[in-house]
XYZ file of C-alpha atoms in Angstrom:
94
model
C 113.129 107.763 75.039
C 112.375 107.967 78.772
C 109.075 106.492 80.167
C 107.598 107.962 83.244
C 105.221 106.226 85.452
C 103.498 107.730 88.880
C 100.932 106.226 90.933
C 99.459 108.881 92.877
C 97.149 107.367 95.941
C 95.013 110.486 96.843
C 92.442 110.686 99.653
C 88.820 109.390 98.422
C 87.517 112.941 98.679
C 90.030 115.050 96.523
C 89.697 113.285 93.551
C 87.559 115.335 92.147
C 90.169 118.273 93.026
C 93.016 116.667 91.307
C 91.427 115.393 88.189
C 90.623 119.320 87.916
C 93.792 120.541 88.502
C 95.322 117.514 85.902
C 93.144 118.610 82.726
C 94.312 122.410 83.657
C 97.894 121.503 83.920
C 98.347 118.482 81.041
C 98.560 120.635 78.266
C 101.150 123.072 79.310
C 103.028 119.848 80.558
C 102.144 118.585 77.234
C 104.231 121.625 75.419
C 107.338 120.946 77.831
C 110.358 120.512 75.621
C 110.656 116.829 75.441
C 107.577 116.198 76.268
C 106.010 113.581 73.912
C 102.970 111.849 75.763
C 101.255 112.300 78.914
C 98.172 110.413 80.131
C 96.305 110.070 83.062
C 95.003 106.468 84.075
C 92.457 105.320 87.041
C 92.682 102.527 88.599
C 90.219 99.404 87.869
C 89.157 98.870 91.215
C 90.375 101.686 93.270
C 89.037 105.065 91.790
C 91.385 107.225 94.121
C 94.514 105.761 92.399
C 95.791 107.230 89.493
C 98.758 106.727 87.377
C 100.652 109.379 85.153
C 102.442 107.880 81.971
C 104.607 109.948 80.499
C 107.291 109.424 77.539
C 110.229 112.052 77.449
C 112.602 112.562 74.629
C 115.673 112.316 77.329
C 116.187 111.891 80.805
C 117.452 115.731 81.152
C 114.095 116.862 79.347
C 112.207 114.804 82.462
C 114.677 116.951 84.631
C 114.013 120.098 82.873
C 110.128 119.507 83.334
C 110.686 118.857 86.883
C 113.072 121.528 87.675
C 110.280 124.365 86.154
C 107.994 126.582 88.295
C 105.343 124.740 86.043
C 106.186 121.151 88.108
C 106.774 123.207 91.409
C 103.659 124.581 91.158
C 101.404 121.367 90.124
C 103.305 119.447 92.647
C 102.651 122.086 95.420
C 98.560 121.749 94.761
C 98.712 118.049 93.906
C 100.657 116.759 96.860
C 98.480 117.709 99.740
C 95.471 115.437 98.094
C 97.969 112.667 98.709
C 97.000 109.616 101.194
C 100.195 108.368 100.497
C 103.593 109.153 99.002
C 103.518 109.142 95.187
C 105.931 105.845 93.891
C 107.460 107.506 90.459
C 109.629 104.877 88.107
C 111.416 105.661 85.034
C 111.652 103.119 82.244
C 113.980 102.804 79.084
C 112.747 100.250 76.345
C 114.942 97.410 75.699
């Protein structure tokens, strides 16, 4: 199992915008082959940071997910609420 984990830094006024446009795009991410959780977190003390866990079946179903119009799309009306780049890591458990 792969674990995904992206903190996403968005300007103080979109996030509003992007919490929208997360609970329309979860569950289709959610029925991604491989997909087997996805949650959305917000940060304690800074409420324009959020984090996006994620636990894939396989690295190449992460890849698959990333490589479909689904993620192109997201990404493209996600990234411009950005304040900063997004810092993605991907985990394996020991």
């Amino acid at each position: 199992m792969l674990i995904r984990i992206v903190r996403l830094t968005l300007q103080p006024d979109a996030t509003k915008s992007f919490e929208e446009l997360f609970q329309a795009a979860a569950p289709k991410i959610r029925q991604m082959q491989g997909c087997k959780r996805l949650e959305l977190w917000v940060d304690s003390t800074s409420p324009n940071i959020f984090t996006t866990y994620s636990e894939w079946e396989s690295e190449s179903s992460l890849k698959s997910y990333r490589e479909s119009d689904l993620f192109k799309e997201t990404w493209a009306e996600v990234k411009p609420l950005f304040a900063a780049p997004a810092m993605a890591h991907s985990y394996y458990l020991a």
